[in-house]
Coordinates of C-alpha atoms in Angstrom, one line a residue:
M1 CA -19.6 16.1 227.6
R2 CA -17.9 17.6 230.5
V3 CA -14.1 17.9 230.5
W4 CA -13.5 15.6 233.5
K5 CA -15.4 12.8 231.7
Q6 CA -13.3 13.2 228.6
V7 CA -10.2 13.0 230.6
G8 CA -11.4 10.0 232.5
L9 CA -12.3 8.1 229.2
S10 CA -8.9 8.9 227.7
L11 CA -7.1 7.6 230.8
A12 CA -9.1 4.4 230.7
V13 CA -8.2 3.8 227.0
L14 CA -4.5 4.5 227.8
G15 CA -4.7 2.2 230.8
A16 CA -6.2 -0.7 228.7
G17 CA -3.5 -0.3 226.0
A18 CA -0.8 -0.3 228.6
C19 CA -2.2 -3.5 230.2
V20 CA -2.3 -5.2 226.8
W21 CA 1.3 -4.1 226.0
A22 CA 2.5 -5.1 229.4
F23 CA 1.0 -8.7 229.4
N24 CA 1.9 -9.5 225.7
S25 CA 5.3 -7.9 225.5
Q26 CA 8.4 -9.4 227.1
S27 CA 9.7 -5.9 228.1
G28 CA 6.3 -4.9 229.4
R29 CA 6.2 -8.0 231.7
T30 CA 9.7 -7.3 232.8
A31 CA 8.6 -3.8 233.8
L32 CA 5.5 -5.0 235.6
A33 CA 7.6 -7.7 237.4
K34 CA 10.0 -5.0 238.7
I35 CA 7.2 -3.1 240.4
G36 CA 5.8 -6.4 241.8
I37 CA 2.5 -6.6 239.8
V38 CA 3.2 -9.9 237.9
S39 CA 5.6 -12.8 238.4
A40 CA 8.8 -12.9 236.3
E41 CA 8.3 -16.5 235.2
Q42 CA 6.7 -17.0 231.7
P43 CA 3.5 -19.0 231.6
A44 CA 3.9 -22.7 230.4
A45 CA 1.4 -22.3 227.6
Q46 CA 3.2 -19.3 226.1
T47 CA 6.6 -21.0 226.5
A48 CA 5.3 -24.1 224.6
A49 CA 3.8 -21.9 221.9
A50 CA 7.1 -20.0 221.6
G51 CA 9.0 -23.3 221.5
G52 CA 6.6 -24.7 218.9
A53 CA 7.0 -21.7 216.7
G54 CA 10.8 -21.9 217.0
G55 CA 10.7 -25.7 216.2
S56 CA 8.5 -25.0 213.2
A57 CA 10.8 -22.4 212.0
R58 CA 13.7 -24.7 212.4
G59 CA 11.8 -27.5 210.6
Q60 CA 11.1 -25.2 207.7
G61 CA 14.6 -24.2 207.5
G62 CA 15.7 -27.8 207.6
G63 CA 13.2 -28.8 204.9
R64 CA 14.3 -26.3 202.4
G65 CA 16.8 -28.7 201.0
S66 CA 14.3 -31.5 200.6
N67 CA 11.1 -30.4 198.8
A68 CA 10.5 -33.7 196.9
T69 CA 7.1 -35.3 196.9
L70 CA 7.0 -38.8 198.5
V71 CA 5.2 -41.3 196.1
V72 CA 4.9 -45.0 195.7
T73 CA 6.1 -46.4 192.4
A74 CA 5.9 -49.7 190.6
P75 CA 8.1 -51.0 187.7
V76 CA 6.7 -51.4 184.2
K77 CA 6.6 -55.0 183.0
Q78 CA 5.9 -56.7 179.7
G79 CA 2.6 -58.5 179.0
I80 CA 1.1 -60.5 176.1
V81 CA -2.3 -59.5 174.8
N82 CA -4.9 -62.1 173.9
D83 CA -2.7 -65.0 174.6
R84 CA -5.5 -67.5 174.9
M85 CA -8.9 -68.1 173.5
N86 CA -11.8 -70.2 174.9
A87 CA -14.8 -71.4 173.1
I88 CA -17.5 -74.0 173.1
G89 CA -17.7 -76.5 170.2
N90 CA -19.7 -79.4 169.0
G91 CA -18.3 -82.7 167.8
E92 CA -19.1 -84.6 164.7
A93 CA -17.7 -87.7 163.0
I94 CA -15.0 -87.3 160.3
Q95 CA -17.5 -88.9 157.9
S96 CA -21.2 -89.4 158.5
V97 CA -24.0 -90.6 156.2
V98 CA -27.6 -91.7 156.4
V99 CA -28.1 -94.7 154.2
T100 CA -31.1 -94.7 151.9
P101 CA -32.1 -97.3 149.2
Q102 CA -31.4 -96.6 145.5
A103 CA -34.7 -98.2 144.6
S104 CA -38.1 -98.8 146.0
G105 CA -39.5 -102.0 147.3
L106 CA -40.2 -104.3 150.3
I107 CA -37.5 -105.0 152.8
S108 CA -36.8 -108.7 152.5
E109 CA -33.7 -109.0 154.6
I110 CA -31.7 -107.0 157.3
L111 CA -28.1 -108.0 157.7
V112 CA -26.9 -105.3 160.2
S113 CA -27.5 -104.5 163.8
S114 CA -27.1 -101.2 165.8
G115 CA -23.6 -100.4 166.9
Q116 CA -22.0 -102.8 164.4
S117 CA -18.7 -102.0 162.7
V118 CA -19.1 -102.2 158.9
K119 CA -16.8 -101.8 155.9
K120 CA -17.5 -99.9 152.7
G121 CA -19.5 -102.2 150.4
D122 CA -21.0 -104.5 153.1
V123 CA -24.6 -105.3 152.5
L124 CA -26.8 -103.9 155.2
A125 CA -30.3 -104.9 153.9
R126 CA -32.0 -106.2 150.8
L127 CA -35.1 -105.4 148.9
D128 CA -37.3 -108.0 147.2
D129 CA -35.7 -108.8 143.8
D130 CA -37.9 -111.3 142.1
E131 CA -38.8 -109.0 139.2
Q132 CA -35.2 -107.9 138.7
L133 CA -34.0 -111.5 138.5
I134 CA -36.6 -112.2 135.8
E135 CA -35.5 -109.1 133.9
R136 CA -31.9 -110.2 134.0
E137 CA -32.7 -113.7 132.6
K138 CA -34.7 -112.1 129.8
A139 CA -31.8 -109.8 129.0
Q140 CA -29.4 -112.8 129.0
V141 CA -31.7 -114.7 126.5
S142 CA -31.9 -111.6 124.2
L143 CA -28.2 -111.2 124.2
K144 CA -27.6 -114.9 123.4
S145 CA -30.0 -114.6 120.4
A146 CA -28.3 -111.4 119.2
V147 CA -24.8 -112.8 119.4
E148 CA -25.8 -115.9 117.4
K149 CA -27.5 -113.9 114.7
S150 CA -24.6 -111.5 114.4
S151 CA -22.1 -114.4 114.2
S152 CA -24.1 -116.1 111.4
Y153 CA -24.3 -112.9 109.3
K154 CA -20.6 -112.5 109.5
N155 CA -20.0 -115.9 108.1
L156 CA -22.5 -115.6 105.2
R157 CA -21.3 -113.7 102.2
S158 CA -24.7 -113.5 100.7
V159 CA -26.1 -111.3 103.4
A160 CA -26.0 -107.6 102.7
R161 CA -23.6 -105.5 104.6
L162 CA -26.4 -103.4 106.0
D163 CA -28.0 -106.5 107.6
V164 CA -24.7 -107.5 109.1
L165 CA -24.5 -104.0 110.7
D166 CA -28.0 -104.2 112.0
A167 CA -27.2 -107.5 113.7
Q168 CA -24.1 -106.1 115.3
I169 CA -26.1 -103.1 116.6
A170 CA -28.8 -105.6 118.0
E171 CA -26.0 -107.5 119.8
E172 CA -24.7 -104.3 121.4
A173 CA -28.2 -103.3 122.5
A174 CA -28.7 -106.7 124.1
K175 CA -25.5 -106.3 126.0
L176 CA -26.7 -102.9 127.3
A177 CA -30.0 -104.3 128.3
L178 CA -28.3 -107.1 130.3
S179 CA -26.1 -104.5 132.1
T180 CA -29.2 -102.5 133.0
A181 CA -30.9 -105.5 134.3
E182 CA -27.9 -106.5 136.4
L183 CA -27.6 -102.9 137.7
N184 CA -31.2 -102.9 138.8
L185 CA -30.7 -106.2 140.5
K186 CA -27.6 -104.9 142.3
R187 CA -29.5 -101.9 143.5
R188 CA -31.8 -104.2 145.5
D189 CA -28.9 -104.6 147.9
I190 CA -28.5 -101.7 150.4
V191 CA -24.8 -101.4 151.0
A192 CA -22.5 -99.3 153.3
P193 CA -20.9 -96.4 151.4
I194 CA -18.2 -95.8 154.1
N195 CA -16.4 -97.5 156.9
G196 CA -17.9 -96.8 160.3
I197 CA -20.2 -97.7 163.1
T198 CA -23.9 -98.2 162.5
G199 CA -26.5 -96.4 164.5
I200 CA -30.1 -97.6 165.3
V201 CA -31.6 -99.5 162.4
A202 CA -34.8 -97.7 161.6
I203 CA -36.5 -100.4 159.4
N204 CA -38.2 -103.8 159.8
I205 CA -38.6 -106.7 157.4
G206 CA -41.7 -106.2 155.3
D207 CA -41.5 -102.4 155.4
N208 CA -42.1 -100.7 152.0
A209 CA -39.0 -98.6 151.5
T210 CA -38.5 -95.7 149.0
T211 CA -35.5 -93.8 148.0
Q212 CA -36.3 -91.3 150.8
T213 CA -36.5 -94.0 153.6
S214 CA -33.7 -93.8 156.2
I215 CA -32.3 -97.3 156.7
V216 CA -29.4 -96.6 159.2
S217 CA -26.8 -93.9 159.9
I218 CA -23.1 -94.7 159.8
D219 CA -20.4 -92.6 161.5
D220 CA -16.7 -92.9 160.8
R221 CA -15.5 -91.7 164.2
S222 CA -11.8 -92.7 163.8
K223 CA -11.4 -88.9 164.0
I224 CA -13.7 -86.4 165.5
L225 CA -14.3 -82.9 164.1
V226 CA -15.1 -80.1 166.5
N227 CA -16.7 -77.0 165.1
F228 CA -16.5 -73.8 167.2
W229 CA -16.9 -70.1 166.7
A230 CA -13.9 -67.8 167.4
P231 CA -14.2 -64.0 168.0
E232 CA -13.5 -61.7 165.1
R233 CA -10.2 -60.4 166.5
F234 CA -8.7 -63.9 166.1
T235 CA -9.6 -64.2 162.4
T236 CA -6.1 -63.5 161.1
A237 CA -4.4 -65.2 164.0
I238 CA -5.9 -68.7 163.5
K239 CA -3.9 -70.7 160.9
L240 CA -4.3 -74.2 159.5
G241 CA -2.5 -76.8 161.6
M242 CA -2.4 -74.7 164.8
P243 CA -2.7 -76.9 168.0
V244 CA -6.0 -77.0 169.7
E245 CA -6.9 -78.5 173.1
A246 CA -10.4 -79.7 174.1
T247 CA -12.1 -81.1 177.1
S248 CA -15.5 -82.8 177.4
I249 CA -17.9 -83.1 180.3
S250 CA -18.2 -86.8 179.5
R251 CA -14.5 -87.3 180.0
P252 CA -13.7 -85.2 183.1
G253 CA -10.0 -84.6 183.7
E254 CA -8.9 -85.6 180.2
T255 CA -7.5 -83.2 177.7
F256 CA -7.6 -84.1 174.0
K257 CA -5.1 -82.5 171.5
G258 CA -5.9 -81.7 167.9
K259 CA -5.2 -79.2 165.2
V260 CA -7.1 -76.7 163.1
E261 CA -8.4 -78.3 159.9
A262 CA -10.4 -75.5 158.4
V263 CA -11.3 -71.8 158.9
D264 CA -14.4 -70.3 157.3
N265 CA -13.8 -67.6 154.6
R266 CA -16.1 -65.0 156.2
V267 CA -17.2 -63.5 159.5
D268 CA -20.7 -63.9 160.7
E269 CA -22.3 -60.4 160.6
A270 CA -24.7 -61.1 163.5
S271 CA -22.3 -62.6 166.0
R272 CA -19.0 -61.2 164.7
T273 CA -17.4 -64.6 164.9
V274 CA -15.7 -66.9 162.4
R275 CA -16.4 -70.7 162.2
V276 CA -13.3 -72.9 162.9
R277 CA -13.1 -76.7 162.5
A278 CA -10.5 -78.7 164.4
V279 CA -9.8 -82.4 164.1
F280 CA -9.0 -84.9 166.9
D281 CA -7.7 -88.4 166.7
N282 CA -10.1 -90.9 168.2
A283 CA -8.2 -94.2 168.0
K284 CA -9.5 -95.4 171.4
D285 CA -13.1 -94.6 170.3
E286 CA -13.6 -92.4 173.4
L287 CA -15.4 -89.5 171.7
R288 CA -18.8 -89.4 170.0
A289 CA -20.4 -87.2 167.4
G290 CA -22.7 -84.6 169.1
M291 CA -20.5 -84.1 172.2
S292 CA -19.9 -80.6 173.5
F293 CA -16.3 -79.5 174.0
A294 CA -14.5 -76.7 175.7
V295 CA -11.9 -75.6 173.2
T296 CA -8.8 -73.7 174.1
M297 CA -6.2 -72.2 171.7
G298 CA -3.0 -70.4 172.6
F299 CA -1.5 -67.6 170.6
T300 CA 1.8 -65.8 170.5
G301 CA 0.3 -62.4 171.1
E302 CA 1.9 -59.0 170.8
D303 CA 4.0 -57.6 173.6
Y304 CA 2.9 -54.4 175.3
P305 CA 4.0 -52.5 178.5
S306 CA 2.1 -53.7 181.5
V307 CA 1.5 -51.3 184.3
D308 CA -0.4 -51.4 187.7
P309 CA -4.1 -50.5 187.3
L310 CA -3.6 -47.7 189.9
A311 CA -1.0 -46.0 187.6
V312 CA -3.5 -45.2 184.8
Q313 CA -5.1 -41.7 185.2
W314 CA -7.4 -39.7 183.0
D315 CA -7.9 -36.1 182.0
A316 CA -9.6 -34.2 179.2
E317 CA -7.1 -35.5 176.7
G318 CA -7.3 -39.2 177.6
S319 CA -5.3 -41.6 179.7
Y320 CA -1.8 -41.2 181.0
V321 CA 0.7 -42.3 183.7
W322 CA 3.4 -40.5 185.7
R323 CA 6.9 -41.9 184.9
V324 CA 9.6 -41.2 187.4
K325 CA 13.0 -40.5 185.8
E326 CA 16.0 -39.0 187.6
D327 CA 13.8 -38.1 190.6
K328 CA 11.5 -36.1 188.3
S329 CA 7.9 -36.9 187.3
H330 CA 6.9 -36.8 183.7
K331 CA 3.4 -37.3 182.2
V332 CA 3.3 -40.1 179.5
R333 CA 0.3 -40.5 177.4
V334 CA -1.0 -44.2 177.1
Q335 CA -3.5 -46.1 175.1
V336 CA -5.2 -48.9 177.0
I337 CA -5.0 -52.1 175.0
Q338 CA -6.3 -54.7 177.5
R339 CA -7.4 -54.6 181.1
N340 CA -6.6 -57.6 183.3
P341 CA -7.4 -58.1 187.0
D342 CA -3.8 -57.3 188.1
S343 CA -2.4 -55.3 185.2
V344 CA -3.2 -53.0 182.3
L345 CA -1.6 -53.5 178.9
V346 CA -0.9 -50.1 177.3
K347 CA 0.5 -48.7 174.1
A348 CA 3.0 -46.0 175.2
E349 CA 6.6 -44.9 175.1
L350 CA 7.5 -47.0 178.2
A351 CA 10.3 -49.4 178.6
Q352 CA 10.4 -52.5 180.8
G353 CA 11.8 -51.4 184.3
D354 CA 10.6 -47.8 184.1
N355 CA 9.0 -46.7 187.4
V356 CA 5.5 -45.2 187.3
V357 CA 3.6 -43.6 190.2
I358 CA 0.8 -45.6 191.7
E359 CA 0.2 -43.7 195.0
G360 CA 0.5 -40.1 195.9
L361 CA -0.7 -39.0 192.5
Q362 CA -2.6 -35.9 193.8
R363 CA 0.6 -34.1 194.6
V364 CA 2.6 -35.0 191.4
R365 CA 3.2 -32.3 188.9
E366 CA 5.0 -32.2 185.5
G367 CA 8.7 -32.0 186.1
G368 CA 8.3 -32.0 189.9
A369 CA 10.8 -33.5 192.3
V370 CA 9.6 -36.8 193.7
R371 CA 11.0 -39.5 196.0
G372 CA 9.8 -43.0 195.0
T373 CA 9.3 -45.9 197.3
V374 CA 8.5 -49.5 196.4
P375 CA 5.2 -50.9 197.8
P376 CA 5.6 -53.6 200.5
K377 CA 5.2 -57.2 199.4
A378 CA 2.1 -59.0 200.4
P379 CA 2.8 -61.6 203.1
E380 CA 3.0 -65.1 201.8
V381 CA 0.5 -67.6 203.1
A382 CA 2.0 -70.9 204.0
S383 CA 0.4 -73.7 202.0
R384 CA -1.2 -76.5 203.9

């Protein structure tokens, strides 16, 4: 390359560097303004940029005294776990029996109707008893003969003692035969074994009944038993005499109060539930056996700290919350006990009134400075 070309290239590079220096340097612009090449006024864009940089620097300088992370906190409350239990139960009478005859024979008389109130011992129906009447009369005759013979032997000294003993034995046997005949005659009457209300009479006069024939059912519904199944976790909490509330679809709007009468001694392996029986007074005869009931029981459950669901976070070690104390954030490990729609019951070293972070969790660090604010209350809706 020739010398004059090298000189020209060098001058061009120097000129370009001078232009860059002149337009980007305050002193360079001043020099160019003196010789009249550019205006002395600074462009608006550059002025704004300089002002913004200065403002930023001032902002940084002013923020050095307040580096705390802004978060939203909520106080820890107290909650009761498993305070209520709901179940579906079936009702049955306090006593219920299906009446069957104690002997076989033809139905000769029916003395009861469906829905009738009966007392224990009332005759409900009768079987034909002609044969039993005859047997009783025969037993009476035999007893009379045995008594006379035994009395005669006692008054005669010429009769051997062994004959007198045989006569006394015959008298006792005759008495037993009469008792048997009277018992067989009594069993021809079909009687009510309990107090209660009769159901539908399932026989007619002339039917041939056996000891397996169902005559009528009787329910003592002065009290109603409700059997229901409680989850396994309530097994040790349910005690005898605890109050129970029940409602029935047949009596809408009414709540019946009862108490626990019995708790089964084992948990069902298939359903993991335990059978519970409650008793309800039915003095007004409003309830019937076979009704379905929605059963509710209340428990004095254990108290646990209650936190907002947004406060619970998870990492590789499990769940935790950020507790704010003296404007510092601290990680507290928690064990979730029960989840509710608006709160989570946890087992942790938290006291009622402690503040935990629910928003701004991404910027919180262990021991970091935080500034907590309370979330705004939801607007109340006026009731109509």
